[in-house]
Amino acid sequence: MNQEELHLIKNQMPDDEVVADLADLFKMFGDSTRTKILECLAIKNLYVSELAEILEMSISAISHQLRVLRSAKLVKGLKQGKEVLYSLDDDHVKKILELGLEHASE
C-alpha cells in the first residue's frame, strides 16, 4: 500500500474521542445482565419489578444496571405515578441488538 492510500484511510478514521465513545458503548453490551435487560425492553416497555421477575433478579440489581444503561443513553424512563416505565432510548439501540444477535447466531 502506498503513502497516498494510507493517508486516505487515516483521514477516514473517526476522531479519537468518537472511537473512545464507541468503545464505551460496546462495553455496555459486555455485561450479560445489561444485554438481557435491553433484549427485554426491545420486546416491551417494562417496570423495574417486571424486569426483576423476568430475569429472576433483585429489584436493586436491576435498578443498578438500569442506572448504568440510562447514563449511557441506551434506556429511558417515564415516571408513571410512583413507578418508572423503562424503554429503549431510541431505535438505534434496537438495531444494534438485532445486528449483534444476527452476528452471534452465525
CSV table of N, CA and C in Angstrom, one decimal:
chain,number,residue,atom,x,y,z
A,1,MET,N,0.9,-1.2,0.0
A,1,MET,CA,0.0,0.0,0.0
A,1,MET,C,0.9,1.2,0.0
A,2,ASN,N,0.6,2.2,-0.8
A,2,ASN,CA,1.4,3.4,-0.9
A,2,ASN,C,1.0,4.4,0.1
A,3,GLN,N,1.8,5.5,0.2
A,3,GLN,CA,1.5,6.5,1.2
A,3,GLN,C,0.2,7.2,1.0
A,4,GLU,N,-0.2,7.4,-0.2
A,4,GLU,CA,-1.5,8.1,-0.5
A,4,GLU,C,-2.6,7.3,0.0
A,5,GLU,N,-2.6,6.0,-0.2
A,5,GLU,CA,-3.7,5.1,0.3
A,5,GLU,C,-3.7,5.1,1.8
A,6,LEU,N,-2.6,5.1,2.4
A,6,LEU,CA,-2.5,5.1,3.9
A,6,LEU,C,-3.1,6.4,4.4
A,7,HIS,N,-2.8,7.5,3.7
A,7,HIS,CA,-3.3,8.8,4.1
A,7,HIS,C,-4.8,8.9,4.0
A,8,LEU,N,-5.3,8.3,2.9
A,8,LEU,CA,-6.8,8.3,2.7
A,8,LEU,C,-7.5,7.5,3.8
A,9,ILE,N,-6.9,6.4,4.2
A,9,ILE,CA,-7.5,5.6,5.2
A,9,ILE,C,-7.5,6.4,6.5
A,10,LYS,N,-6.3,6.9,6.8
A,10,LYS,CA,-6.2,7.7,8.1
A,10,LYS,C,-7.2,8.8,8.2
A,11,ASN,N,-7.4,9.5,7.1
A,11,ASN,CA,-8.4,10.6,7.0
A,11,ASN,C,-9.8,10.2,7.2
A,12,GLN,N,-10.1,9.0,6.9
A,12,GLN,CA,-11.5,8.5,7.0
A,12,GLN,C,-11.8,7.9,8.4
A,13,MET,N,-10.8,7.8,9.2
A,13,MET,CA,-10.9,7.3,10.6
A,13,MET,C,-11.7,8.3,11.4
A,14,PRO,N,-12.6,7.9,12.3
A,14,PRO,CA,-13.2,8.9,13.2
A,14,PRO,C,-12.2,9.5,14.2
A,15,ASP,N,-12.6,10.6,14.8
A,15,ASP,CA,-11.7,11.2,15.8
A,15,ASP,C,-11.5,10.3,17.0
A,16,ASP,N,-10.4,10.4,17.7
A,16,ASP,CA,-10.2,9.6,18.9
A,16,ASP,C,-11.3,9.6,19.9
A,17,GLU,N,-11.9,10.8,20.1
A,17,GLU,CA,-13.0,10.9,21.1
A,17,GLU,C,-14.2,10.1,20.6
A,18,VAL,N,-14.5,10.1,19.4
A,18,VAL,CA,-15.6,9.3,18.8
A,18,VAL,C,-15.3,7.8,19.0
A,19,VAL,N,-14.1,7.4,18.7
A,19,VAL,CA,-13.7,6.0,18.9
A,19,VAL,C,-13.8,5.6,20.3
A,20,ALA,N,-13.4,6.4,21.2
A,20,ALA,CA,-13.5,6.1,22.7
A,20,ALA,C,-15.0,6.0,23.1
A,21,ASP,N,-15.8,6.9,22.6
A,21,ASP,CA,-17.3,6.8,22.9
A,21,ASP,C,-17.9,5.5,22.4
A,22,LEU,N,-17.4,5.1,21.2
A,22,LEU,CA,-17.9,3.8,20.6
A,22,LEU,C,-17.5,2.6,21.4
A,23,ALA,N,-16.2,2.7,21.9
A,23,ALA,CA,-15.7,1.6,22.7
A,23,ALA,C,-16.5,1.5,24.0
A,24,ASP,N,-16.8,2.7,24.6
A,24,ASP,CA,-17.6,2.7,25.8
A,24,ASP,C,-19.0,2.2,25.6
A,25,LEU,N,-19.6,2.5,24.4
A,25,LEU,CA,-20.9,1.9,24.1
A,25,LEU,C,-20.9,0.4,24.1
A,26,PHE,N,-19.9,-0.1,23.4
A,26,PHE,CA,-19.8,-1.6,23.3
A,26,PHE,C,-19.5,-2.2,24.6
A,27,LYS,N,-18.9,-1.5,25.6
A,27,LYS,CA,-18.7,-2.1,26.9
A,27,LYS,C,-20.1,-2.3,27.6
A,28,MET,N,-21.0,-1.5,27.3
A,28,MET,CA,-22.4,-1.7,27.9
A,28,MET,C,-23.0,-3.0,27.5
A,29,PHE,N,-22.7,-3.5,26.3
A,29,PHE,CA,-23.2,-4.8,25.9
A,29,PHE,C,-22.3,-5.9,26.4
A,30,GLY,N,-21.2,-5.6,27.0
A,30,GLY,CA,-20.3,-6.7,27.5
A,30,GLY,C,-20.8,-7.3,28.8
A,31,ASP,N,-21.8,-6.8,29.4
A,31,ASP,CA,-22.4,-7.4,30.6
A,31,ASP,C,-23.7,-8.1,30.2
A,32,SER,N,-23.8,-9.4,30.5
A,32,SER,CA,-24.9,-10.2,30.1
A,32,SER,C,-26.2,-9.7,30.8
A,33,THR,N,-26.2,-9.2,32.0
A,33,THR,CA,-27.4,-8.7,32.6
A,33,THR,C,-27.9,-7.5,31.9
A,34,ARG,N,-27.0,-6.6,31.5
A,34,ARG,CA,-27.5,-5.4,30.8
A,34,ARG,C,-28.0,-5.8,29.4
A,35,THR,N,-27.4,-6.7,28.8
A,35,THR,CA,-27.8,-7.1,27.5
A,35,THR,C,-29.2,-7.8,27.6
A,36,LYS,N,-29.4,-8.6,28.6
A,36,LYS,CA,-30.8,-9.2,28.8
A,36,LYS,C,-31.8,-8.1,29.1
A,37,ILE,N,-31.5,-7.1,29.9
A,37,ILE,CA,-32.4,-6.0,30.1
A,37,ILE,C,-32.8,-5.4,28.8
A,38,LEU,N,-31.8,-5.1,28.0
A,38,LEU,CA,-32.0,-4.4,26.7
A,38,LEU,C,-32.9,-5.3,25.8
A,39,GLU,N,-32.6,-6.6,25.8
A,39,GLU,CA,-33.4,-7.5,25.0
A,39,GLU,C,-34.9,-7.5,25.4
A,40,CYS,N,-35.1,-7.5,26.7
A,40,CYS,CA,-36.5,-7.4,27.3
A,40,CYS,C,-37.1,-6.2,26.8
A,41,LEU,N,-36.4,-5.1,26.9
A,41,LEU,CA,-37.0,-3.8,26.5
A,41,LEU,C,-37.2,-3.6,25.0
A,42,ALA,N,-36.5,-4.4,24.3
A,42,ALA,CA,-36.7,-4.4,22.8
A,42,ALA,C,-38.0,-5.1,22.5
A,43,ILE,N,-38.5,-5.9,23.4
A,43,ILE,CA,-39.8,-6.6,23.2
A,43,ILE,C,-40.9,-5.8,23.7
A,44,LYS,N,-40.7,-5.2,24.9
A,44,LYS,CA,-41.8,-4.5,25.5
A,44,LYS,C,-41.3,-3.5,26.6
A,45,ASN,N,-41.9,-2.3,26.7
A,45,ASN,CA,-41.5,-1.4,27.8
A,45,ASN,C,-42.0,-2.0,29.1
A,46,LEU,N,-41.1,-2.0,30.1
A,46,LEU,CA,-41.3,-2.7,31.4
A,46,LEU,C,-40.9,-1.8,32.6
A,47,TYR,N,-41.5,-2.2,33.7
A,47,TYR,CA,-41.2,-1.6,35.0
A,47,TYR,C,-40.0,-2.4,35.6
A,48,VAL,N,-39.3,-1.8,36.6
A,48,VAL,CA,-38.2,-2.5,37.2
A,48,VAL,C,-38.7,-3.8,37.8
A,49,SER,N,-39.8,-3.8,38.5
A,49,SER,CA,-40.3,-5.0,39.1
A,49,SER,C,-40.6,-6.1,38.1
A,50,GLU,N,-41.0,-5.8,36.9
A,50,GLU,CA,-41.3,-6.7,35.9
A,50,GLU,C,-40.0,-7.3,35.3
A,51,LEU,N,-39.0,-6.4,35.1
A,51,LEU,CA,-37.7,-6.9,34.7
A,51,LEU,C,-37.1,-7.8,35.7
A,52,ALA,N,-37.2,-7.5,37.0
A,52,ALA,CA,-36.6,-8.3,38.1
A,52,ALA,C,-37.3,-9.7,38.1
A,53,GLU,N,-38.6,-9.7,37.9
A,53,GLU,CA,-39.3,-11.0,37.8
A,53,GLU,C,-38.9,-11.8,36.6
A,54,ILE,N,-38.8,-11.2,35.4
A,54,ILE,CA,-38.5,-11.9,34.2
A,54,ILE,C,-37.1,-12.5,34.3
A,55,LEU,N,-36.1,-11.7,34.8
A,55,LEU,CA,-34.7,-12.1,34.9
A,55,LEU,C,-34.4,-12.8,36.2
A,56,GLU,N,-35.3,-12.9,37.1
A,56,GLU,CA,-35.1,-13.6,38.3
A,56,GLU,C,-34.0,-13.0,39.1
A,57,MET,N,-34.0,-11.7,39.2
A,57,MET,CA,-33.0,-10.9,40.0
A,57,MET,C,-33.7,-10.0,40.9
A,58,SER,N,-32.9,-9.4,41.8
A,58,SER,CA,-33.4,-8.5,42.8
A,58,SER,C,-33.7,-7.1,42.1
A,59,ILE,N,-34.7,-6.4,42.6
A,59,ILE,CA,-35.0,-5.1,42.1
A,59,ILE,C,-33.8,-4.2,42.2
A,60,SER,N,-33.1,-4.3,43.3
A,60,SER,CA,-31.9,-3.4,43.4
A,60,SER,C,-30.8,-3.7,42.4
A,61,ALA,N,-30.6,-4.9,42.0
A,61,ALA,CA,-29.7,-5.3,41.0
A,61,ALA,C,-30.1,-4.8,39.6
A,62,ILE,N,-31.4,-4.9,39.3
A,62,ILE,CA,-31.9,-4.4,38.1
A,62,ILE,C,-31.8,-2.9,38.0
A,63,SER,N,-32.2,-2.2,39.1
A,63,SER,CA,-32.1,-0.8,39.2
A,63,SER,C,-30.7,-0.2,39.0
A,64,HIS,N,-29.8,-0.9,39.6
A,64,HIS,CA,-28.4,-0.5,39.4
A,64,HIS,C,-28.0,-0.6,37.9
A,65,GLN,N,-28.3,-1.7,37.2
A,65,GLN,CA,-28.0,-1.8,35.8
A,65,GLN,C,-28.8,-0.8,34.9
A,66,LEU,N,-30.0,-0.5,35.3
A,66,LEU,CA,-30.8,0.5,34.6
A,66,LEU,C,-30.1,1.9,34.7
A,67,ARG,N,-29.6,2.2,35.9
A,67,ARG,CA,-28.9,3.5,36.0
A,67,ARG,C,-27.7,3.5,35.1
A,68,VAL,N,-26.9,2.4,35.0
A,68,VAL,CA,-25.8,2.4,34.1
A,68,VAL,C,-26.2,2.6,32.6
A,69,LEU,N,-27.3,1.8,32.3
A,69,LEU,CA,-27.8,1.9,30.9
A,69,LEU,C,-28.4,3.3,30.6
A,70,ARG,N,-29.0,3.9,31.6
A,70,ARG,CA,-29.5,5.2,31.4
A,70,ARG,C,-28.4,6.3,31.2
A,71,SER,N,-27.4,6.1,32.0
A,71,SER,CA,-26.2,7.1,31.8
A,71,SER,C,-25.6,6.9,30.5
A,72,ALA,N,-25.7,5.7,29.9
A,72,ALA,CA,-25.1,5.5,28.5
A,72,ALA,C,-26.1,5.9,27.4
A,73,LYS,N,-27.3,6.4,27.8
A,73,LYS,CA,-28.3,6.8,26.9
A,73,LYS,C,-28.8,5.6,26.0
A,74,LEU,N,-28.9,4.4,26.7
A,74,LEU,CA,-29.4,3.3,26.0
A,74,LEU,C,-30.9,3.0,26.4
A,75,VAL,N,-31.2,3.4,27.6
A,75,VAL,CA,-32.6,3.3,28.0
A,75,VAL,C,-33.1,4.7,28.5
A,76,LYS,N,-34.4,4.8,28.6
A,76,LYS,CA,-35.0,6.0,29.2
A,76,LYS,C,-36.2,5.5,30.0
A,77,GLY,N,-36.5,6.4,31.0
A,77,GLY,CA,-37.6,6.0,31.9
A,77,GLY,C,-38.7,7.1,31.8
A,78,LEU,N,-39.9,6.7,32.0
A,78,LEU,CA,-41.1,7.6,32.0
A,78,LEU,C,-41.8,7.3,33.3
A,79,LYS,N,-41.8,8.4,34.2
A,79,LYS,CA,-42.4,8.2,35.5
A,79,LYS,C,-43.9,8.1,35.4
A,80,GLN,N,-44.5,7.1,36.0
A,80,GLN,CA,-45.9,6.9,36.0
A,80,GLN,C,-46.3,6.6,37.4
A,81,GLY,N,-46.8,7.7,38.1
A,81,GLY,CA,-47.1,7.6,39.5
A,81,GLY,C,-45.8,7.4,40.3
A,82,LYS,N,-45.8,6.3,41.1
A,82,LYS,CA,-44.6,6.0,41.9
A,82,LYS,C,-43.6,5.2,41.1
A,83,GLU,N,-43.9,4.7,40.0
A,83,GLU,CA,-43.1,3.8,39.2
A,83,GLU,C,-42.5,4.4,38.0
A,84,VAL,N,-41.5,3.8,37.4
A,84,VAL,CA,-40.9,4.3,36.2
A,84,VAL,C,-41.0,3.2,35.1
A,85,LEU,N,-41.5,3.5,34.0
A,85,LEU,CA,-41.6,2.6,32.9
A,85,LEU,C,-40.4,2.8,32.0
A,86,TYR,N,-39.7,1.7,31.8
A,86,TYR,CA,-38.4,1.8,31.0
A,86,TYR,C,-38.6,1.3,29.6
A,87,SER,N,-37.9,2.0,28.7
A,87,SER,CA,-37.9,1.6,27.3
A,87,SER,C,-36.5,1.8,26.7
A,88,LEU,N,-36.3,1.3,25.5
A,88,LEU,CA,-35.0,1.6,24.8
A,88,LEU,C,-35.0,3.1,24.5
A,89,ASP,N,-33.9,3.7,24.5
A,89,ASP,CA,-33.8,5.2,24.3
A,89,ASP,C,-34.2,5.6,22.9
A,90,ASP,N,-33.8,4.8,21.9
A,90,ASP,CA,-34.2,5.0,20.5
A,90,ASP,C,-34.1,3.8,19.7
A,91,ASP,N,-34.4,3.9,18.4
A,91,ASP,CA,-34.4,2.8,17.5
A,91,ASP,C,-33.0,2.3,17.2
A,92,HIS,N,-32.0,3.1,17.4
A,92,HIS,CA,-30.6,2.7,17.2
A,92,HIS,C,-30.3,1.5,18.1
A,93,VAL,N,-30.7,1.6,19.3
A,93,VAL,CA,-30.4,0.6,20.3
A,93,VAL,C,-30.9,-0.8,19.8
A,94,LYS,N,-32.2,-0.8,19.4
A,94,LYS,CA,-32.8,-2.0,18.8
A,94,LYS,C,-32.0,-2.5,17.7
A,95,LYS,N,-31.6,-1.7,16.8
A,95,LYS,CA,-30.8,-2.1,15.6
A,95,LYS,C,-29.5,-2.7,16.0
A,96,ILE,N,-28.8,-2.1,17.0
A,96,ILE,CA,-27.5,-2.7,17.5
A,96,ILE,C,-27.8,-4.1,18.0
A,97,LEU,N,-28.8,-4.2,18.8
A,97,LEU,CA,-29.2,-5.5,19.4
A,97,LEU,C,-29.4,-6.5,18.3
A,98,GLU,N,-30.2,-6.2,17.3
A,98,GLU,CA,-30.6,-7.1,16.2
A,98,GLU,C,-29.4,-7.5,15.4
A,99,LEU,N,-28.5,-6.5,15.1
A,99,LEU,CA,-27.3,-6.9,14.3
A,99,LEU,C,-26.3,-7.7,15.2
A,100,GLY,N,-26.2,-7.4,16.5
A,100,GLY,CA,-25.4,-8.2,17.3
A,100,GLY,C,-25.9,-9.7,17.4
A,101,LEU,N,-27.2,-9.8,17.6
A,101,LEU,CA,-27.8,-11.2,17.7
A,101,LEU,C,-27.6,-12.0,16.4
A,102,GLU,N,-27.8,-11.2,15.3
A,102,GLU,CA,-27.6,-11.9,14.0
A,102,GLU,C,-26.1,-12.4,13.8
A,103,HIS,N,-25.2,-11.5,14.2
A,103,HIS,CA,-23.8,-11.9,14.1
A,103,HIS,C,-23.4,-13.1,15.0
A,104,ALA,N,-24.0,-13.0,16.3
A,104,ALA,CA,-23.7,-14.1,17.2
A,104,ALA,C,-24.3,-15.4,16.9
A,105,SER,N,-25.4,-15.3,16.1
A,105,SER,CA,-26.1,-16.6,15.7
A,105,SER,C,-25.5,-17.2,14.5
A,106,GLU,N,-24.6,-16.6,13.8
A,106,GLU,CA,-24.0,-17.2,12.6
A,106,GLU,C,-23.0,-18.3,12.9
